[in-house]
Amino acid sequence: MARTAGSIGKETEKRVLKEALTLFAHHGYAAVSMRQIAGKCGIQAGALYNYFPTKQSILHGLMKSHMQNLLTALDVEQLHNNPTQALEAFAQFHIRYHIDKPEGVFVAYMELRNLEPEPYAEIMKLRQKYERFLRRILREGQASGDFEIDDVPVTTMAIISMMTGVNTWFRDGGRLSVEEIEKIYVNLVLSVVGLEPELLTPRLKEVT
Amino acid sequence: MARTAGSIGKETEKRVLKEALTLFAHHGYAAVSMRQIAGKCGIQAGALYNYFPTKQSILHGLMKSHMQNLLTALDVEQLHNNPTQALEAFAQFHIRYHIDKPEGVFVAYMELRNLEPEPYAEIMKLRQKYERFLRRILREGQASGDFEIDDVPVTTMAIISMMTGVNTWFRDGGRLSVEEIEKIYVNLVLSVVGLEPELLTPRLKEVT
DNA sequence: GTCTATAAGACGATAGAC
DNA sequence: GTCTATCGTCTTATAGAC
């Protein structure tokens, strides 16, 4: 007990989470077995139960920490005096975070239906908190007259879907750098709310 | 043989496809068993193998026919003399089709990773054909000067993601009718390519 | 065309040795 | 903390009666 306390155990737990995340993202939660996860970690299936009481708890833990990290990172970023700046910052943050953590994003989005009712409700609350953040920006911009928006709730979901979709096609080492993609998406988002993006980031035209 | 030829068999096959689609959409392919599918159809699991040699072939069949129906319906719709009209028609078609067939859309999108390599390649080809359709419209509008687009491939994927996302939040009987949602999304898509939507569909402002 | 029965094995999770 | 061994159940798919 004294020999291993706080050393090997914590490392193994992290490793399990890391390997489970990759496996879930690639094959889906339901298609991945505890034996597979253990295999990737170099241990036997039974040892997993020292850290997680059920397979479900691994999924829940992954999704919860992903959403919490996302919200924490978002909070740190945000302090802007006008809606346009706030929207630009949000869009850039979203794209960067999603390109940076594609596996976490994928699992948090695709595996909702595999959560039991209670964990499901908890994760949905965190998702809604994130959505509310963008909705507030859009409402403020609509109220101030900066944005032209037909319907704020629909536009909120449309923008999030548009940006999250970056993970369906982006692969490292492609035609465009992360910075270029960020700029393109920020411009797309600004267009959606009726702004003229080229006036705000004139350098983009030269890049593409 | 003579008694049942062309009657009960075909009905059962259709029923299997219908129930499998619903189950796959709700719980995911990997989480649904052949027994569950059979149960929903009122038959025993063994009887499924009269119609489908493997579970995989049910999934493949569903995804293939969904993509083929989508492409056929798209072809019928399209004959326009300018890029703006073509884009409007495409956006309206996409939203309507996706609201109309949410289960097919969901499965075709979410279960790609559960296809074996050969079926996967086939379905991806059909997807790309659909994406190419929109990409051509955007290219033409960019060339003619009707659209303002930074990057056509990225904008293609962004628009498709934005529109497909309608299935993540839309439920029948909500605040907005299908027609209202169509209009909002058409306007969003037009905004993305730099057009002023309210001039094209002035009635929307009264509706919302 | 559907049934029952079953093969052959994988599944999540647990028990107890070390 | 990890192992081996195992429980009980579920899985896809097949065989043969009717």
PDB file of N, CA, C and O in Angstrom, chain B residues 76-149:
ATOM      1  N   VAL B  76     -33.958  15.514 -59.113  1.00  0.00           N
ATOM      2  CA  VAL B  76     -35.273  15.893 -59.626  1.00  0.00           C
ATOM      3  C   VAL B  76     -35.522  17.386 -59.449  1.00  0.00           C
ATOM      4  O   VAL B  76     -36.057  18.056 -60.329  1.00  0.00           O
ATOM      5  N   GLU B  77     -35.055  17.899 -58.312  1.00  0.00           N
ATOM      6  CA  GLU B  77     -35.325  19.278 -57.942  1.00  0.00           C
ATOM      7  C   GLU B  77     -34.625  20.310 -58.826  1.00  0.00           C
ATOM      8  O   GLU B  77     -35.107  21.428 -58.986  1.00  0.00           O
ATOM      9  N   GLN B  78     -33.458  19.923 -59.343  1.00  0.00           N
ATOM     10  CA  GLN B  78     -32.528  20.957 -59.744  1.00  0.00           C
ATOM     11  C   GLN B  78     -32.555  21.330 -61.211  1.00  0.00           C
ATOM     12  O   GLN B  78     -32.275  20.509 -62.070  1.00  0.00           O
ATOM     13  N   LEU B  79     -32.900  22.568 -61.477  1.00  0.00           N
ATOM     14  CA  LEU B  79     -32.750  23.155 -62.806  1.00  0.00           C
ATOM     15  C   LEU B  79     -32.953  24.650 -62.633  1.00  0.00           C
ATOM     16  O   LEU B  79     -34.083  25.149 -62.621  1.00  0.00           O
ATOM     17  N   HIS B  80     -31.846  25.350 -62.467  1.00  0.00           N
ATOM     18  CA  HIS B  80     -31.933  26.780 -62.165  1.00  0.00           C
ATOM     19  C   HIS B  80     -30.943  27.547 -63.024  1.00  0.00           C
ATOM     20  O   HIS B  80     -29.884  27.039 -63.366  1.00  0.00           O
ATOM     21  N   ASN B  81     -31.290  28.784 -63.344  1.00  0.00           N
ATOM     22  CA  ASN B  81     -30.434  29.529 -64.265  1.00  0.00           C
ATOM     23  C   ASN B  81     -29.421  30.449 -63.601  1.00  0.00           C
ATOM     24  O   ASN B  81     -28.557  30.972 -64.278  1.00  0.00           O
ATOM     25  N   ASN B  82     -29.516  30.637 -62.277  1.00  0.00           N
ATOM     26  CA  ASN B  82     -28.441  31.403 -61.650  1.00  0.00           C
ATOM     27  C   ASN B  82     -28.066  30.814 -60.296  1.00  0.00           C
ATOM     28  O   ASN B  82     -28.858  30.114 -59.662  1.00  0.00           O
ATOM     29  N   PRO B  83     -26.848  31.062 -59.851  1.00  0.00           N
ATOM     30  CA  PRO B  83     -26.322  30.446 -58.626  1.00  0.00           C
ATOM     31  C   PRO B  83     -27.175  30.747 -57.391  1.00  0.00           C
ATOM     32  O   PRO B  83     -27.335  29.867 -56.538  1.00  0.00           O
ATOM     33  N   THR B  84     -27.704  31.950 -57.278  1.00  0.00           N
ATOM     34  CA  THR B  84     -28.489  32.289 -56.097  1.00  0.00           C
ATOM     35  C   THR B  84     -29.749  31.429 -56.007  1.00  0.00           C
ATOM     36  O   THR B  84     -30.066  30.887 -54.948  1.00  0.00           O
ATOM     37  N   GLN B  85     -30.438  31.289 -57.135  1.00  0.00           N
ATOM     38  CA  GLN B  85     -31.623  30.418 -57.152  1.00  0.00           C
ATOM     39  C   GLN B  85     -31.253  28.977 -56.833  1.00  0.00           C
ATOM     40  O   GLN B  85     -31.956  28.282 -56.094  1.00  0.00           O
ATOM     41  N   ALA B  86     -30.132  28.525 -57.404  1.00  0.00           N
ATOM     42  CA  ALA B  86     -29.699  27.143 -57.178  1.00  0.00           C
ATOM     43  C   ALA B  86     -29.387  26.912 -55.702  1.00  0.00           C
ATOM     44  O   ALA B  86     -29.754  25.886 -55.128  1.00  0.00           O
ATOM     45  N   LEU B  87     -28.723  27.888 -55.081  1.00  0.00           N
ATOM     46  CA  LEU B  87     -28.364  27.751 -53.670  1.00  0.00           C
ATOM     47  C   LEU B  87     -29.607  27.776 -52.782  1.00  0.00           C
ATOM     48  O   LEU B  87     -29.736  26.968 -51.853  1.00  0.00           O
ATOM     49  N   GLU B  88     -30.517  28.668 -53.093  1.00  0.00           N
ATOM     50  CA  GLU B  88     -31.777  28.706 -52.344  1.00  0.00           C
ATOM     51  C   GLU B  88     -32.505  27.377 -52.429  1.00  0.00           C
ATOM     52  O   GLU B  88     -32.991  26.844 -51.426  1.00  0.00           O
ATOM     53  N   ALA B  89     -32.591  26.850 -53.643  1.00  0.00           N
ATOM     54  CA  ALA B  89     -33.292  25.581 -53.840  1.00  0.00           C
ATOM     55  C   ALA B  89     -32.592  24.444 -53.100  1.00  0.00           C
ATOM     56  O   ALA B  89     -33.240  23.600 -52.472  1.00  0.00           O
ATOM     57  N   PHE B  90     -31.270  24.446 -53.149  1.00  0.00           N
ATOM     58  CA  PHE B  90     -30.512  23.401 -52.468  1.00  0.00           C
ATOM     59  C   PHE B  90     -30.750  23.458 -50.960  1.00  0.00           C
ATOM     60  O   PHE B  90     -30.993  22.438 -50.310  1.00  0.00           O
ATOM     61  N   ALA B  91     -30.677  24.659 -50.410  1.00  0.00           N
ATOM     62  CA  ALA B  91     -30.847  24.813 -48.963  1.00  0.00           C
ATOM     63  C   ALA B  91     -32.244  24.369 -48.534  1.00  0.00           C
ATOM     64  O   ALA B  91     -32.401  23.636 -47.555  1.00  0.00           O
ATOM     65  N   GLN B  92     -33.234  24.802 -49.299  1.00  0.00           N
ATOM     66  CA  GLN B  92     -34.604  24.419 -48.951  1.00  0.00           C
ATOM     67  C   GLN B  92     -34.786  22.907 -49.050  1.00  0.00           C
ATOM     68  O   GLN B  92     -35.389  22.285 -48.172  1.00  0.00           O
ATOM     69  N   PHE B  93     -34.236  22.338 -50.116  1.00  0.00           N
ATOM     70  CA  PHE B  93     -34.319  20.882 -50.283  1.00  0.00           C
ATOM     71  C   PHE B  93     -33.670  20.163 -49.114  1.00  0.00           C
ATOM     72  O   PHE B  93     -34.243  19.241 -48.528  1.00  0.00           O
ATOM     73  N   HIS B  94     -32.472  20.581 -48.759  1.00  0.00           N
ATOM     74  CA  HIS B  94     -31.731  19.906 -47.686  1.00  0.00           C
ATOM     75  C   HIS B  94     -32.505  19.938 -46.364  1.00  0.00           C
ATOM     76  O   HIS B  94     -32.665  18.919 -45.697  1.00  0.00           O
ATOM     77  N   ILE B  95     -32.960  21.118 -45.992  1.00  0.00           N
ATOM     78  CA  ILE B  95     -33.687  21.237 -44.726  1.00  0.00           C
ATOM     79  C   ILE B  95     -34.955  20.388 -44.744  1.00  0.00           C
ATOM     80  O   ILE B  95     -35.231  19.640 -43.806  1.00  0.00           O
ATOM     81  N   ARG B  96     -35.701  20.492 -45.819  1.00  0.00           N
ATOM     82  CA  ARG B  96     -36.957  19.742 -45.890  1.00  0.00           C
ATOM     83  C   ARG B  96     -36.713  18.248 -45.814  1.00  0.00           C
ATOM     84  O   ARG B  96     -37.364  17.530 -45.057  1.00  0.00           O
ATOM     85  N   TYR B  97     -35.727  17.783 -46.585  1.00  0.00           N
ATOM     86  CA  TYR B  97     -35.435  16.349 -46.601  1.00  0.00           C
ATOM     87  C   TYR B  97     -34.951  15.874 -45.227  1.00  0.00           C
ATOM     88  O   TYR B  97     -35.343  14.808 -44.757  1.00  0.00           O
ATOM     89  N   HIS B  98     -34.139  16.669 -44.584  1.00  0.00           N
ATOM     90  CA  HIS B  98     -33.579  16.254 -43.295  1.00  0.00           C
ATOM     91  C   HIS B  98     -34.620  16.275 -42.178  1.00  0.00           C
ATOM     92  O   HIS B  98     -34.572  15.459 -41.263  1.00  0.00           O
ATOM     93  N   ILE B  99     -35.549  17.220 -42.242  1.00  0.00           N
ATOM     94  CA  ILE B  99     -36.626  17.228 -41.254  1.00  0.00           C
ATOM     95  C   ILE B  99     -37.588  16.076 -41.516  1.00  0.00           C
ATOM     96  O   ILE B  99     -38.142  15.489 -40.596  1.00  0.00           O
ATOM     97  N   ASP B 100     -37.728  15.743 -42.789  1.00  0.00           N
ATOM     98  CA  ASP B 100     -38.656  14.687 -43.188  1.00  0.00           C
ATOM     99  C   ASP B 100     -38.151  13.295 -42.836  1.00  0.00           C
ATOM    100  O   ASP B 100     -38.939  12.418 -42.496  1.00  0.00           O
ATOM    101  N   LYS B 101     -36.846  13.083 -42.923  1.00  0.00           N
ATOM    102  CA  LYS B 101     -36.276  11.738 -42.709  1.00  0.00           C
ATOM    103  C   LYS B 101     -35.187  11.788 -41.644  1.00  0.00           C
ATOM    104  O   LYS B 101     -34.026  11.443 -41.911  1.00  0.00           O
ATOM    105  N   PRO B 102     -35.524  12.193 -40.437  1.00  0.00           N
ATOM    106  CA  PRO B 102     -34.482  12.381 -39.416  1.00  0.00           C
ATOM    107  C   PRO B 102     -33.740  11.094 -39.063  1.00  0.00           C
ATOM    108  O   PRO B 102     -32.536  11.123 -38.820  1.00  0.00           O
ATOM    109  N   GLU B 103     -34.449   9.974 -39.064  1.00  0.00           N
ATOM    110  CA  GLU B 103     -33.794   8.727 -38.670  1.00  0.00           C
ATOM    111  C   GLU B 103     -32.770   8.284 -39.711  1.00  0.00           C
ATOM    112  O   GLU B 103     -31.661   7.884 -39.369  1.00  0.00           O
ATOM    113  N   GLY B 104     -33.155   8.350 -40.964  1.00  0.00           N
ATOM    114  CA  GLY B 104     -32.229   7.983 -42.031  1.00  0.00           C
ATOM    115  C   GLY B 104     -30.993   8.860 -42.020  1.00  0.00           C
ATOM    116  O   GLY B 104     -29.862   8.372 -42.160  1.00  0.00           O
ATOM    117  N   VAL B 105     -31.204  10.153 -41.846  1.00  0.00           N
ATOM    118  CA  VAL B 105     -30.097  11.100 -41.811  1.00  0.00           C
ATOM    119  C   VAL B 105     -29.163  10.782 -40.654  1.00  0.00           C
ATOM    120  O   VAL B 105     -27.938  10.721 -40.806  1.00  0.00           O
ATOM    121  N   PHE B 106     -29.758  10.541 -39.512  1.00  0.00           N
ATOM    122  CA  PHE B 106     -28.980  10.279 -38.307  1.00  0.00           C
ATOM    123  C   PHE B 106     -28.107   9.039 -38.476  1.00  0.00           C
ATOM    124  O   PHE B 106     -26.912   9.055 -38.172  1.00  0.00           O
ATOM    125  N   VAL B 107     -28.714   7.965 -38.962  1.00  0.00           N
ATOM    126  CA  VAL B 107     -27.965   6.717 -39.133  1.00  0.00           C
ATOM    127  C   VAL B 107     -26.875   6.876 -40.188  1.00  0.00           C
ATOM    128  O   VAL B 107     -25.733   6.454 -39.988  1.00  0.00           O
ATOM    129  N   ALA B 108     -27.225   7.520 -41.309  1.00  0.00           N
ATOM    130  CA  ALA B 108     -26.242   7.676 -42.389  1.00  0.00           C
ATOM    131  C   ALA B 108     -25.036   8.486 -41.933  1.00  0.00           C
ATOM    132  O   ALA B 108     -23.934   8.324 -42.445  1.00  0.00           O
ATOM    133  N   TYR B 109     -25.263   9.356 -40.960  1.00  0.00           N
ATOM    134  CA  TYR B 109     -24.181  10.214 -40.483  1.00  0.00           C
ATOM    135  C   TYR B 109     -23.400   9.563 -39.345  1.00  0.00           C
ATOM    136  O   TYR B 109     -22.172   9.589 -39.319  1.00  0.00           O
ATOM    137  N   MET B 110     -24.120   8.956 -38.392  1.00  0.00           N
ATOM    138  CA  MET B 110     -23.481   8.493 -37.168  1.00  0.00           C
ATOM    139  C   MET B 110     -22.859   7.102 -37.280  1.00  0.00           C
ATOM    140  O   MET B 110     -21.974   6.775 -36.488  1.00  0.00           O
ATOM    141  N   GLU B 111     -23.341   6.298 -38.201  1.00  0.00           N
ATOM    142  CA  GLU B 111     -22.914   4.897 -38.203  1.00  0.00           C
ATOM    143  C   GLU B 111     -21.862   4.583 -39.242  1.00  0.00           C
ATOM    144  O   GLU B 111     -21.553   3.417 -39.481  1.00  0.00           O
ATOM    145  N   LEU B 112     -21.310   5.600 -39.850  1.00  0.00           N
ATOM    146  CA  LEU B 112     -20.255   5.379 -40.845  1.00  0.00           C
ATOM    147  C   LEU B 112     -19.120   4.530 -40.277  1.00  0.00           C
ATOM    148  O   LEU B 112     -18.573   3.670 -40.953  1.00  0.00           O
ATOM    149  N   ARG B 113     -18.781   4.781 -39.030  1.00  0.00           N
ATOM    150  CA  ARG B 113     -17.627   4.091 -38.436  1.00  0.00           C
ATOM    151  C   ARG B 113     -17.891   2.616 -38.176  1.00  0.00           C
ATOM    152  O   ARG B 113     -16.982   1.874 -37.856  1.00  0.00           O
ATOM    153  N   ASN B 114     -19.175   2.220 -38.229  1.00  0.00           N
ATOM    154  CA  ASN B 114     -19.498   0.815 -38.019  1.00  0.00           C
ATOM    155  C   ASN B 114     -19.586   0.023 -39.317  1.00  0.00           C
ATOM    156  O   ASN B 114     -19.928  -1.155 -39.295  1.00  0.00           O
ATOM    157  N   LEU B 115     -19.290   0.678 -40.415  1.00  0.00           N
ATOM    158  CA  LEU B 115     -19.270  -0.034 -41.700  1.00  0.00           C
ATOM    159  C   LEU B 115     -17.903  -0.659 -41.936  1.00  0.00           C
ATOM    160  O   LEU B 115     -16.874  -0.062 -41.619  1.00  0.00           O
ATOM    161  N   GLU B 116     -17.908  -1.830 -42.517  1.00  0.00           N
ATOM    162  CA  GLU B 116     -16.644  -2.445 -42.924  1.00  0.00           C
ATOM    163  C   GLU B 116     -16.091  -1.692 -44.141  1.00  0.00           C
ATOM    164  O   GLU B 116     -16.822  -0.962 -44.807  1.00  0.00           O
ATOM    165  N   PRO B 117     -14.789  -1.862 -44.401  1.00  0.00           N
ATOM    166  CA  PRO B 117     -14.116  -1.001 -45.383  1.00  0.00           C
ATOM    167  C   PRO B 117     -14.831  -0.864 -46.724  1.00  0.00           C
ATOM    168  O   PRO B 117     -14.992   0.263 -47.221  1.00  0.00           O
ATOM    169  N   GLU B 118     -15.289  -1.964 -47.289  1.00  0.00           N
ATOM    170  CA  GLU B 118     -15.883  -1.879 -48.627  1.00  0.00           C
ATOM    171  C   GLU B 118     -17.203  -1.107 -48.635  1.00  0.00           C
ATOM    172  O   GLU B 118     -17.354  -0.150 -49.409  1.00  0.00           O
ATOM    173  N   PRO B 119     -18.165  -1.477 -47.776  1.00  0.00           N
ATOM    174  CA  PRO B 119     -19.395  -0.665 -47.702  1.00  0.00           C
ATOM    175  C   PRO B 119     -19.105   0.792 -47.332  1.00  0.00           C
ATOM    176  O   PRO B 119     -19.744   1.702 -47.864  1.00  0.00           O
ATOM    177  N   TYR B 120     -18.140   0.980 -46.471  1.00  0.00           N
ATOM    178  CA  TYR B 120     -17.772   2.345 -46.078  1.00  0.00           C
ATOM    179  C   TYR B 120     -17.376   3.174 -47.287  1.00  0.00           C
ATOM    180  O   TYR B 120     -17.855   4.307 -47.478  1.00  0.00           O
ATOM    181  N   ALA B 121     -16.523   2.614 -48.124  1.00  0.00           N
ATOM    182  CA  ALA B 121     -16.051   3.344 -49.308  1.00  0.00           C
ATOM    183  C   ALA B 121     -17.227   3.684 -50.229  1.00  0.00           C
ATOM    184  O   ALA B 121     -17.294   4.780 -50.791  1.00  0.00           O
ATOM    185  N   GLU B 122     -18.152   2.757 -50.338  1.00  0.00           N
ATOM    186  CA  GLU B 122     -19.303   2.977 -51.220  1.00  0.00           C
ATOM    187  C   GLU B 122     -20.173   4.125 -50.717  1.00  0.00           C
ATOM    188  O   GLU B 122     -20.572   5.010 -51.494  1.00  0.00           O
ATOM    189  N   ILE B 123     -20.456   4.127 -49.417  1.00  0.00           N
ATOM    190  CA  ILE B 123     -21.310   5.174 -48.858  1.00  0.00           C
ATOM    191  C   ILE B 123     -20.605   6.534 -48.930  1.00  0.00           C
ATOM    192  O   ILE B 123     -21.224   7.560 -49.230  1.00  0.00           O
ATOM    193  N   MET B 124     -19.317   6.529 -48.676  1.00  0.00           N
ATOM    194  CA  MET B 124     -18.561   7.788 -48.733  1.00  0.00           C
ATOM    195  C   MET B 124     -18.605   8.399 -50.135  1.00  0.00           C
ATOM    196  O   MET B 124     -18.667   9.620 -50.293  1.00  0.00           O
ATOM    197  N   LYS B 125     -18.584   7.539 -51.141  1.00  0.00           N
ATOM    198  CA  LYS B 125     -18.674   8.032 -52.521  1.00  0.00           C
ATOM    199  C   LYS B 125     -19.982   8.777 -52.744  1.00  0.00           C
ATOM    200  O   LYS B 125     -20.012   9.832 -53.399  1.00  0.00           O
ATOM    201  N   LEU B 126     -21.065   8.222 -52.218  1.00  0.00           N
ATOM    202  CA  LEU B 126     -22.369   8.862 -52.381  1.00  0.00           C
ATOM    203  C   LEU B 126     -22.407  10.193 -51.619  1.00  0.00           C
ATOM    204  O   LEU B 126     -22.961  11.185 -52.105  1.00  0.00           O
ATOM    205  N   ARG B 127     -21.843  10.180 -50.422  1.00  0.00           N
ATOM    206  CA  ARG B 127     -21.771  11.431 -49.650  1.00  0.00           C
ATOM    207  C   ARG B 127     -21.025  12.505 -50.417  1.00  0.00           C
ATOM    208  O   ARG B 127     -21.433  13.669 -50.458  1.00  0.00           O
ATOM    209  N   GLN B 128     -19.911  12.108 -50.978  1.00  0.00           N
ATOM    210  CA  GLN B 128     -19.081  13.087 -51.697  1.00  0.00           C
ATOM    211  C   GLN B 128     -19.790  13.623 -52.929  1.00  0.00           C
ATOM    212  O   GLN B 128     -19.602  14.781 -53.302  1.00  0.00           O
ATOM    213  N   LYS B 129     -20.608  12.765 -53.521  1.00  0.00           N
ATOM    214  CA  LYS B 129     -21.376  13.223 -54.681  1.00  0.00           C
ATOM    215  C   LYS B 129     -22.329  14.342 -54.252  1.00  0.00           C
ATOM    216  O   LYS B 129     -22.494  15.347 -54.959  1.00  0.00           O
ATOM    217  N   TYR B 130     -22.925  14.165 -53.091  1.00  0.00           N
ATOM    218  CA  TYR B 130     -23.836  15.189 -52.563  1.00  0.00           C
ATOM    219  C   TYR B 130     -23.081  16.475 -52.248  1.00  0.00           C
ATOM    220  O   TYR B 130     -23.524  17.575 -52.599  1.00  0.00           O
ATOM    221  N   GLU B 131     -21.942  16.338 -51.601  1.00  0.00           N
ATOM    222  CA  GLU B 131     -21.142  17.515 -51.257  1.00  0.00           C
ATOM    223  C   GLU B 131     -20.678  18.254 -52.515  1.00  0.00           C
ATOM    224  O   GLU B 131     -20.649  19.487 -52.563  1.00  0.00           O
ATOM    225  N   ARG B 132     -20.324  17.473 -53.533  1.00  0.00           N
ATOM    226  CA  ARG B 132     -19.838  18.066 -54.783  1.00  0.00           C
ATOM    227  C   ARG B 132     -20.910  18.932 -55.432  1.00  0.00           C
ATOM    228  O   ARG B 132     -20.627  19.944 -56.059  1.00  0.00           O
ATOM    229  N   PHE B 133     -22.143  18.501 -55.262  1.00  0.00           N
ATOM    230  CA  PHE B 133     -23.264  19.256 -55.824  1.00  0.00           C
ATOM    231  C   PHE B 133     -23.284  20.686 -55.268  1.00  0.00           C
ATOM    232  O   PHE B 133     -23.391  21.665 -56.009  1.00  0.00           O
ATOM    233  N   LEU B 134     -23.180  20.793 -53.942  1.00  0.00           N
ATOM    234  CA  LEU B 134     -23.166  22.126 -53.331  1.00  0.00           C
ATOM    235  C   LEU B 134     -21.897  22.892 -53.696  1.00  0.00           C
ATOM    236  O   LEU B 134     -21.941  24.090 -53.982  1.00  0.00           O
ATOM    237  N   ARG B 135     -20.792  22.177 -53.714  1.00  0.00           N
ATOM    238  CA  ARG B 135     -19.515  22.840 -54.017  1.00  0.00           C
ATOM    239  C   ARG B 135     -19.557  23.488 -55.397  1.00  0.00           C
ATOM    240  O   ARG B 135     -19.069  24.601 -55.595  1.00  0.00           O
ATOM    241  N   ARG B 136     -20.171  22.819 -56.356  1.00  0.00           N
ATOM    242  CA  ARG B 136     -20.293  23.376 -57.709  1.00  0.00           C
ATOM    243  C   ARG B 136     -21.112  24.657 -57.711  1.00  0.00           C
ATOM    244  O   ARG B 136     -20.762  25.632 -58.378  1.00  0.00           O
ATOM    245  N   ILE B 137     -22.207  24.629 -56.978  1.00  0.00           N
ATOM    246  CA  ILE B 137     -23.035  25.846 -56.904  1.00  0.00           C
ATOM    247  C   ILE B 137     -22.213  27.007 -56.342  1.00  0.00           C
ATOM    248  O   ILE B 137     -22.251  28.122 -56.869  1.00  0.00           O
ATOM    249  N   LEU B 138     -21.471  26.714 -55.271  1.00  0.00           N
ATOM    250  CA  LEU B 138     -20.674  27.784 -54.649  1.00  0.00           C
ATOM    251  C   LEU B 138     -19.595  28.300 -55.601  1.00  0.00           C
ATOM    252  O   LEU B 138     -19.347  29.502 -55.692  1.00  0.00           O
ATOM    253  N   ARG B 139     -18.966  27.396 -56.305  1.00  0.00           N
ATOM    254  CA  ARG B 139     -17.928  27.796 -57.254  1.00  0.00           C
ATOM    255  C   ARG B 139     -18.497  28.682 -58.363  1.00  0.00           C
ATOM    256  O   ARG B 139     -17.896  29.685 -58.756  1.00  0.00           O
ATOM    257  N   GLU B 140     -19.637  28.296 -58.863  1.00  0.00           N
ATOM    258  CA  GLU B 140     -20.260  29.086 -59.933  1.00  0.00           C
ATOM    259  C   GLU B 140     -20.622  30.481 -59.434  1.00  0.00           C
ATOM    260  O   GLU B 140     -20.401  31.479 -60.133  1.00  0.00           O
ATOM    261  N   GLY B 141     -21.192  30.518 -58.221  1.00  0.00           N
ATOM    262  CA  GLY B 141     -21.558  31.818 -57.661  1.00  0.00           C
ATOM    263  C   GLY B 141     -20.353  32.684 -57.365  1.00  0.00           C
ATOM    264  O   GLY B 141     -20.404  33.916 -57.480  1.00  0.00           O
ATOM    265  N   GLN B 142     -19.268  32.041 -57.001  1.00  0.00           N
ATOM    266  CA  GLN B 142     -18.032  32.783 -56.754  1.00  0.00           C
ATOM    267  C   GLN B 142     -17.473  33.331 -58.079  1.00  0.00           C
ATOM    268  O   GLN B 142     -17.081  34.489 -58.177  1.00  0.00           O
ATOM    269  N   ALA B 143     -17.495  32.486 -59.095  1.00  0.00           N
ATOM    270  CA  ALA B 143     -16.963  32.875 -60.405  1.00  0.00           C
ATOM    271  C   ALA B 143     -17.786  34.003 -61.027  1.00  0.00           C
ATOM    272  O   ALA B 143     -17.243  34.917 -61.647  1.00  0.00           O
ATOM    273  N   SER B 144     -19.101  33.917 -60.851  1.00  0.00           N
ATOM    274  CA  SER B 144     -19.977  34.927 -61.453  1.00  0.00           C
ATOM    275  C   SER B 144     -19.994  36.232 -60.657  1.00  0.00           C
ATOM    276  O   SER B 144     -20.526  37.240 -61.116  1.00  0.00           O
ATOM    277  N   GLY B 145     -19.430  36.182 -59.462  1.00  0.00           N
ATOM    278  CA  GLY B 145     -19.419  37.365 -58.621  1.00  0.00           C
ATOM    279  C   GLY B 145     -20.684  37.536 -57.784  1.00  0.00           C
ATOM    280  O   GLY B 145     -20.822  38.510 -57.047  1.00  0.00           O
ATOM    281  N   ASP B 146     -21.587  36.572 -57.867  1.00  0.00           N
ATOM    282  CA  ASP B 146     -22.811  36.652 -57.057  1.00  0.00           C
ATOM    283  C   ASP B 146     -22.519  36.417 -55.572  1.00  0.00           C
ATOM    284  O   ASP B 146     -23.164  37.004 -54.708  1.00  0.00           O
ATOM    285  N   PHE B 147     -21.584  35.510 -55.302  1.00  0.00           N
ATOM    286  CA  PHE B 147     -21.279  35.162 -53.909  1.00  0.00           C
ATOM    287  C   PHE B 147     -19.932  35.752 -53.504  1.00  0.00           C
ATOM    288  O   PHE B 147     -19.041  35.918 -54.332  1.00  0.00           O
ATOM    289  N   GLU B 148     -19.821  35.997 -52.185  1.00  0.00           N
ATOM    290  CA  GLU B 148     -18.524  36.348 -51.610  1.00  0.00           C
ATOM    291  C   GLU B 148     -18.067  35.211 -50.722  1.00  0.00           C
ATOM    292  O   GLU B 148     -18.627  34.998 -49.636  1.00  0.00           O
ATOM    293  N   ILE B 149     -17.075  34.471 -51.174  1.00  0.00           N
ATOM    294  CA  ILE B 149     -16.633  33.277 -50.461  1.00  0.00           C
ATOM    295  C   ILE B 149     -15.122  33.281 -50.333  1.00  0.00           C
ATOM    296  O   ILE B 149     -14.408  33.427 -51.322  1.00  0.00           O
TER     297      ILE B 149
END
